[in-house]
Short mmCIF file of C-alpha atoms in Angstrom, two decimals:
data_model
loop_
_atom_site.label_atom_id
_atom_site.label_comp_id
_atom_site.label_asym_id
_atom_site.label_seq_id
_atom_site.Cartn_x
_atom_site.Cartn_y
_atom_site.Cartn_z
CA UNK O 1 98.77 95.02 105.78
CA UNK O 2 96.58 95.73 108.57
CA UNK O 3 95.34 99.05 109.23
CA UNK O 4 96.00 100.29 112.70
CA UNK O 5 97.67 103.73 113.13
CA UNK O 6 99.52 102.78 116.14
CA UNK O 7 101.71 100.29 114.23
CA UNK O 8 101.68 101.86 110.91
CA UNK O 9 104.75 102.87 109.02
CA UNK O 10 105.76 106.26 108.10
CA UNK O 11 105.41 105.28 104.18
CA UNK O 12 102.19 104.15 104.07
CA UNK O 13 100.71 105.94 101.17
CA UNK O 14 96.77 104.51 101.76
CA UNK O 15 95.17 103.40 104.93
CA UNK O 16 91.54 102.16 104.67
CA UNK O 17 90.00 102.43 107.67
CA UNK O 18 86.43 99.58 108.54
CA UNK O 19 85.68 100.71 104.83
CA UNK O 20 81.29 99.69 103.87
CA UNK O 21 79.51 100.44 100.89
CA UNK O 22 75.77 99.65 100.41
CA UNK O 23 73.13 99.12 97.80
CA UNK O 24 69.84 99.42 98.24
CA UNK O 25 67.37 97.17 97.20
CA UNK O 26 64.25 98.90 96.61
CA UNK O 27 61.02 96.49 95.26
CA UNK O 28 57.19 97.99 94.62
CA UNK O 29 55.28 100.66 92.92
CA UNK O 30 56.75 102.64 95.39
CA UNK O 31 60.44 102.01 95.11
CA UNK O 32 60.99 101.15 99.29
CA UNK O 33 63.65 100.02 99.99
CA UNK O 34 63.39 96.50 101.38
CA UNK O 35 67.57 95.64 101.87
CA UNK O 36 70.49 96.01 101.28
CA UNK O 37 73.66 94.21 98.69
CA UNK O 38 76.79 94.49 101.64
CA UNK O 39 79.06 94.68 98.59
CA UNK O 40 82.09 95.99 101.05
CA UNK O 41 81.08 95.32 104.51
CA UNK O 42 84.48 96.64 107.12
CA UNK O 43 87.16 96.13 105.00
CA UNK O 44 90.74 97.28 106.54
CA UNK O 45 93.58 98.26 104.75
CA UNK O 46 96.62 99.87 104.28
CA UNK O 47 99.56 99.83 100.83
CA UNK O 48 103.14 101.67 101.43
CA UNK O 49 104.69 103.93 99.03
CA UNK O 50 106.13 102.10 95.75
CA UNK O 51 104.46 99.15 97.09
CA UNK O 52 101.65 96.14 95.77
CA UNK O 53 98.59 94.90 97.78
CA UNK O 54 96.72 92.19 94.85
CA UNK O 55 92.95 91.98 95.91
CA UNK O 56 91.60 89.43 95.36
CA UNK O 57 88.19 86.49 95.24
CA UNK O 58 85.38 85.63 93.13
CA UNK O 59 83.28 87.99 91.00
CA UNK O 60 80.91 89.90 93.23
CA UNK O 61 83.00 89.68 96.15
CA UNK O 62 83.32 93.14 96.07
CA UNK O 63 86.83 93.95 95.09
CA UNK O 64 86.28 96.53 92.30
CA UNK O 65 83.63 98.67 94.61
CA UNK O 66 86.46 98.53 96.96
CA UNK O 67 88.94 100.09 94.86
CA UNK O 68 86.64 102.55 93.17
CA UNK O 69 84.82 103.23 96.54
CA UNK O 70 88.58 104.53 97.61
CA UNK O 71 88.78 106.48 94.07
CA UNK O 72 84.80 108.25 95.06
CA UNK O 73 83.95 106.62 91.96
CA UNK O 74 81.50 105.59 94.51
CA UNK O 75 79.98 105.97 97.62
CA UNK O 76 80.90 104.68 100.76
CA UNK O 77 77.99 104.36 103.08
CA UNK O 78 81.13 104.29 106.61
CA UNK O 79 84.36 104.04 107.06
CA UNK O 80 87.33 106.34 105.81
CA UNK O 81 90.27 106.35 103.41
CA UNK O 82 93.34 108.34 103.91
CA UNK O 83 95.60 109.08 101.59
CA UNK O 84 98.80 110.89 102.37
CA UNK O 85 97.46 111.36 105.80
CA UNK O 86 94.60 113.52 104.42
CA UNK O 87 90.64 111.82 105.30
CA UNK O 88 89.53 111.28 100.89
CA UNK O 89 86.06 111.27 102.10
CA UNK O 90 85.56 114.51 103.67
CA UNK O 91 87.39 116.73 100.88
CA UNK O 92 85.47 119.06 99.01
CA UNK O 93 84.92 119.32 95.22
CA UNK O 94 88.00 121.33 94.60
CA UNK O 95 90.01 119.73 97.19
CA UNK O 96 88.81 116.51 95.46
CA UNK O 97 89.56 118.06 92.06
CA UNK O 98 93.15 117.98 92.82
CA UNK O 99 93.26 115.26 94.79
CA UNK O 100 92.39 112.98 91.57
CA UNK O 101 95.63 114.16 89.31
CA UNK O 102 97.42 111.36 92.37
CA UNK O 103 95.34 109.07 92.49
CA UNK O 104 94.02 107.09 88.77
CA UNK O 105 92.38 103.99 87.72
CA UNK O 106 93.10 101.06 84.77
CA UNK O 107 89.76 99.60 83.60
CA UNK O 108 89.55 96.20 83.64
CA UNK O 109 87.57 96.14 79.67
CA UNK O 110 90.41 97.68 77.05
CA UNK O 111 87.43 98.43 75.12
CA UNK O 112 84.40 100.10 76.53
CA UNK O 113 87.11 101.97 78.44
CA UNK O 114 88.17 104.39 76.22
CA UNK O 115 85.47 106.69 74.26
CA UNK O 116 85.06 105.36 70.17
CA UNK O 117 84.83 109.10 68.85
CA UNK O 118 87.92 109.92 70.46
CA UNK O 119 91.68 109.53 68.62
CA UNK O 120 94.50 107.98 70.59
CA UNK O 121 96.07 112.02 71.20
CA UNK O 122 92.80 113.26 72.57
CA UNK O 123 92.49 109.94 75.19
CA UNK O 124 95.75 110.33 76.74
CA UNK O 125 95.37 114.19 76.32
CA UNK O 126 92.48 114.83 77.74
CA UNK O 127 93.18 115.11 81.39
CA UNK O 128 96.20 116.86 80.49
CA UNK O 129 93.73 119.75 78.77
CA UNK O 130 91.58 119.35 82.16
CA UNK O 131 93.99 119.99 84.94
CA UNK O 132 95.16 122.76 82.73
CA UNK O 133 98.94 121.08 82.99
CA UNK O 134 99.26 121.61 79.21
CA UNK O 135 97.99 122.16 76.12
CA UNK O 136 98.77 122.65 72.27
CA UNK O 137 102.05 121.39 71.19
CA UNK O 138 103.32 120.91 74.65
CA UNK O 139 100.31 118.52 75.28
CA UNK O 140 100.92 116.91 71.99
CA UNK O 141 104.91 115.96 73.05
CA UNK O 142 103.97 114.55 76.05
CA UNK O 143 101.48 113.15 74.71
CA UNK O 144 104.00 110.77 72.62
CA UNK O 145 106.41 110.49 75.58
CA UNK O 146 103.64 108.79 77.19
CA UNK O 147 102.53 106.29 74.05
CA UNK O 148 106.53 105.43 73.81
CA UNK O 149 106.63 104.84 77.53
CA UNK O 150 104.10 102.40 77.41
CA UNK O 151 105.63 100.79 74.88
CA UNK O 152 103.22 101.94 71.23
CA UNK O 153 104.52 104.33 68.13
CA UNK O 154 103.70 108.03 69.01
CA UNK O 155 102.90 108.37 65.34
CA UNK O 156 99.99 106.18 65.69
CA UNK O 157 98.68 109.43 67.50
CA UNK O 158 95.95 110.08 65.08
CA UNK O 159 93.93 106.55 65.07
CA UNK O 160 90.94 105.39 66.69
CA UNK O 161 90.56 102.77 69.37
CA UNK O 162 89.36 100.36 67.53
CA UNK O 163 92.28 100.75 65.60
CA UNK O 164 94.30 98.85 68.06
CA UNK O 165 94.39 95.22 69.59
CA UNK O 166 93.28 94.26 72.71
CA UNK O 167 96.49 94.61 74.39
CA UNK O 168 97.87 98.41 72.93
CA UNK O 169 94.45 99.54 74.25
CA UNK O 170 95.64 97.88 77.64
CA UNK O 171 98.77 100.37 77.08
CA UNK O 172 96.37 102.85 75.73
CA UNK O 173 94.55 102.80 78.67
CA UNK O 174 97.57 102.96 81.27
CA UNK O 175 99.34 105.51 79.70
CA UNK O 176 95.97 108.05 80.22
CA UNK O 177 96.20 107.09 84.12
CA UNK O 178 100.15 108.33 83.41
CA UNK O 179 99.10 110.86 81.98
CA UNK O 180 98.91 113.56 85.59
CA UNK O 181 101.68 112.00 87.08
CA UNK O 182 100.09 109.54 89.96
CA UNK O 183 101.16 108.38 93.08
CA UNK O 184 98.43 105.26 93.39
CA UNK O 185 96.80 104.11 90.86
CA UNK O 186 93.63 101.60 91.29
CA UNK O 187 94.56 98.44 88.37
CA UNK O 188 90.85 96.68 88.57
CA UNK O 189 91.55 93.63 86.30
CA UNK O 190 93.76 94.66 84.49
CA UNK O 191 94.69 91.27 82.04
CA UNK O 192 91.61 89.63 82.56
CA UNK O 193 90.85 90.38 79.29
CA UNK O 194 93.74 89.82 77.01
CA UNK O 195 95.50 86.26 76.40
CA UNK O 196 97.62 84.82 78.61
CA UNK O 197 100.79 86.15 76.32
CA UNK O 198 99.72 89.51 76.30
CA UNK O 199 99.16 89.55 80.07
CA UNK O 200 102.89 88.98 80.38
CA UNK O 201 103.49 91.71 78.59
CA UNK O 202 101.30 93.89 80.59
CA UNK O 203 102.26 92.63 83.82
CA UNK O 204 105.91 93.49 82.93
CA UNK O 205 105.31 97.05 82.17
CA UNK O 206 103.22 97.79 84.97
CA UNK O 207 106.41 96.71 87.07
CA UNK O 208 109.02 98.00 85.13
CA UNK O 209 106.66 101.31 85.45
CA UNK O 210 106.40 101.05 89.72
CA UNK O 211 110.38 101.28 89.41
CA UNK O 212 110.93 103.94 86.99
CA UNK O 213 108.26 106.09 88.21
CA UNK O 214 107.56 104.67 91.93
CA UNK O 215 103.69 103.85 91.38
CA UNK O 216 101.48 102.86 94.52
CA UNK O 217 99.22 99.66 93.13
CA UNK O 218 95.74 98.30 95.07
CA UNK O 219 95.78 95.23 91.88
CA UNK O 220 92.30 93.35 91.69
CA UNK O 221 92.52 90.42 90.29
CA UNK O 222 90.70 87.00 91.01
CA UNK O 223 93.41 85.06 90.03
CA UNK O 224 96.16 84.22 92.12
CA UNK O 225 98.58 83.03 89.50
CA UNK O 226 98.27 86.29 87.56
CA UNK O 227 98.58 88.26 91.36
CA UNK O 228 102.03 86.81 92.65
CA UNK O 229 103.47 87.65 89.86
CA UNK O 230 103.56 91.83 90.78
CA UNK O 231 101.62 91.91 94.59
CA UNK O 232 103.68 92.35 97.60
CA UNK O 233 101.15 91.82 99.78
CA UNK O 234 98.08 90.12 98.96
CA UNK O 235 94.76 90.45 100.51
CA UNK O 236 91.58 87.90 100.13
CA UNK O 237 88.08 89.25 99.65
CA UNK O 238 84.95 86.76 99.99
CA UNK O 239 81.42 88.69 100.46
CA UNK O 240 82.36 91.81 101.66
CA UNK O 241 85.44 91.43 103.68
CA UNK O 242 88.70 90.70 103.79
CA UNK O 243 89.47 86.89 105.04
CA UNK O 244 93.17 87.11 104.91
CA UNK O 245 96.19 88.86 104.18
CA UNK O 246 99.60 88.99 103.93
CA UNK O 247 103.07 89.43 102.29
CA UNK O 248 102.76 88.09 99.05
CA UNK O 249 105.48 84.77 99.75
CA UNK O 250 103.93 83.72 103.18
CA UNK O 251 100.74 83.63 101.73
CA UNK O 252 101.08 81.07 98.65
CA UNK O 253 104.12 79.07 100.95
CA UNK O 254 101.06 78.83 103.71
CA UNK O 255 97.61 79.41 102.84
CA UNK O 256 95.61 79.62 106.32
CA UNK O 257 92.15 80.84 105.41
CA UNK O 258 90.17 77.03 104.40
CA UNK O 259 88.55 79.84 101.01
CA UNK O 260 92.25 80.56 100.25
CA UNK O 261 93.10 76.91 100.62
CA UNK O 262 90.25 76.73 97.64
CA UNK O 263 91.48 79.34 95.96
CA UNK O 264 94.93 78.33 95.61
CA UNK O 265 94.44 74.51 94.72
CA UNK O 266 92.53 76.09 91.27
CA UNK O 267 96.08 77.27 90.39
CA UNK O 268 96.85 75.52 87.21
CA UNK O 269 99.70 73.11 88.16
CA UNK O 270 102.71 72.67 85.80
CA UNK O 271 102.72 69.39 85.99
CA UNK O 272 99.48 66.73 85.72
CA UNK O 273 101.09 64.68 88.06
CA UNK O 274 102.67 67.33 90.64
CA UNK O 275 101.45 67.20 94.20
CA UNK O 276 97.79 69.33 95.60
CA UNK O 277 94.17 68.32 96.42
CA UNK O 278 91.59 70.33 94.79
CA UNK O 279 89.61 71.85 97.09
CA UNK O 280 86.10 72.64 96.01
CA UNK O 281 84.23 74.61 98.20
CA UNK O 282 80.18 73.24 99.10
CA UNK O 283 77.40 75.18 96.76
CA UNK O 284 76.68 78.66 95.87
CA UNK O 285 78.23 81.73 96.61
CA UNK O 286 75.54 83.22 99.65
CA UNK O 287 73.69 86.61 98.74
CA UNK O 288 75.32 89.87 99.61
CA UNK O 289 71.90 90.86 101.04
CA UNK O 290 71.55 87.96 103.37
CA UNK O 291 74.53 86.71 104.15
CA UNK O 292 75.56 84.31 106.72
CA UNK O 293 75.58 84.85 110.25
CA UNK O 294 79.27 83.77 111.55
CA UNK O 295 81.83 83.55 109.17
CA UNK O 296 80.29 83.79 106.22
CA UNK O 297 81.97 81.32 104.77
CA UNK O 298 80.95 78.44 107.35
CA UNK O 299 77.88 77.34 104.36
CA UNK O 300 80.28 76.31 102.23
CA UNK O 301 83.79 75.34 103.79
CA UNK O 302 84.78 71.82 104.38
CA UNK O 303 86.16 72.03 107.62
CA UNK O 304 83.34 74.35 109.57
CA UNK O 305 82.30 73.25 113.62
CA UNK O 306 79.83 74.74 115.94
CA UNK O 307 81.26 78.11 116.75
CA UNK O 308 81.37 79.22 112.92
CA UNK O 309 77.59 79.86 112.21
CA UNK O 310 77.28 81.93 115.62
CA UNK O 311 80.66 84.03 115.65
CA UNK O 312 82.43 86.26 113.50
CA UNK O 313 85.76 85.50 113.57
CA UNK O 314 88.03 88.71 113.79
CA UNK O 315 90.76 89.21 111.05
CA UNK O 316 93.75 88.92 113.48
CA UNK O 317 97.21 88.37 113.49
CA UNK O 318 98.79 84.70 113.81
CA UNK O 319 101.09 85.00 116.76
CA UNK O 320 103.92 83.32 115.82
CA UNK O 321 103.59 86.21 112.25
CA UNK O 322 102.57 88.92 112.81
CA UNK O 323 102.33 89.89 109.54
CA UNK O 324 99.85 86.98 108.67
CA UNK O 325 96.52 88.26 109.33
CA UNK O 326 93.67 85.65 109.10
CA UNK O 327 89.82 85.73 110.31
CA UNK O 328 89.44 82.20 111.12
CA UNK O 329 88.22 80.16 114.51
CA UNK O 330 89.95 77.53 112.85
CA UNK O 331 93.95 79.28 114.19
CA UNK O 332 92.11 81.38 116.74
#
């Protein structure tokens, strides 16, 4: 869904408008700034309440930076993020602290995201203490209910993270994210470090929790096959920009952008004789410090023509489908 204030449904929970996050590159003895890495370069989208937007793309395209900038874990260079009508970037520290109860994150690494010196009970219950929601016996009861909700035995509350498997650790991370009863959760590649069988269990858990608690997800991943199972809408990101966005079913049935087609062709087929040709983009991913002119995908695109290196294509809706947005001169 494109972030347009004149067309937004009333149930939009989060709106991102022209978000940019640049990181300075410093060199020399005096550490002077010689350029910027354009990790996020003008991203706009909106997520409706109790729905999931899948954000996909190659490693390094800016997906994780987008999610962390929305939560103000990374400072934005410019742009706006609106949550329930409030501009997240304009909030004072105390207002932001209250807002964090409603916006949480599930990290990619189930090993590195948990403090090895804290018990599971302390990890899940820490935010309850920090925000003054529950202490003592009441906090212990809440922690036990949270562990049970994510499929863990509450009797394990006094164990340490190293005593659990990768899938169990990710369930602990999910319980921690749910502790403050949030409305919006950034799922930062929550299954990419897990075995395939465990991935399915975690995805089913996230879907069940969304239905029970009416959660809204920004689901970040590099695997389009995984995203198809959980996302209502999908945005495809390349070199800091969204190049295609549409409802999930539309995108998988009719991908339009050449980069999306390349990603789709990489999804493993169910049978070796299944139809479908592998589309391999040319060359390597360009540097985000010095992106190509015009369409940033044109040096790798199999269908590039003379207009592509000169003019930046706008992310615009298709004439026959206003919900399907694509940034490509082939279609506009």
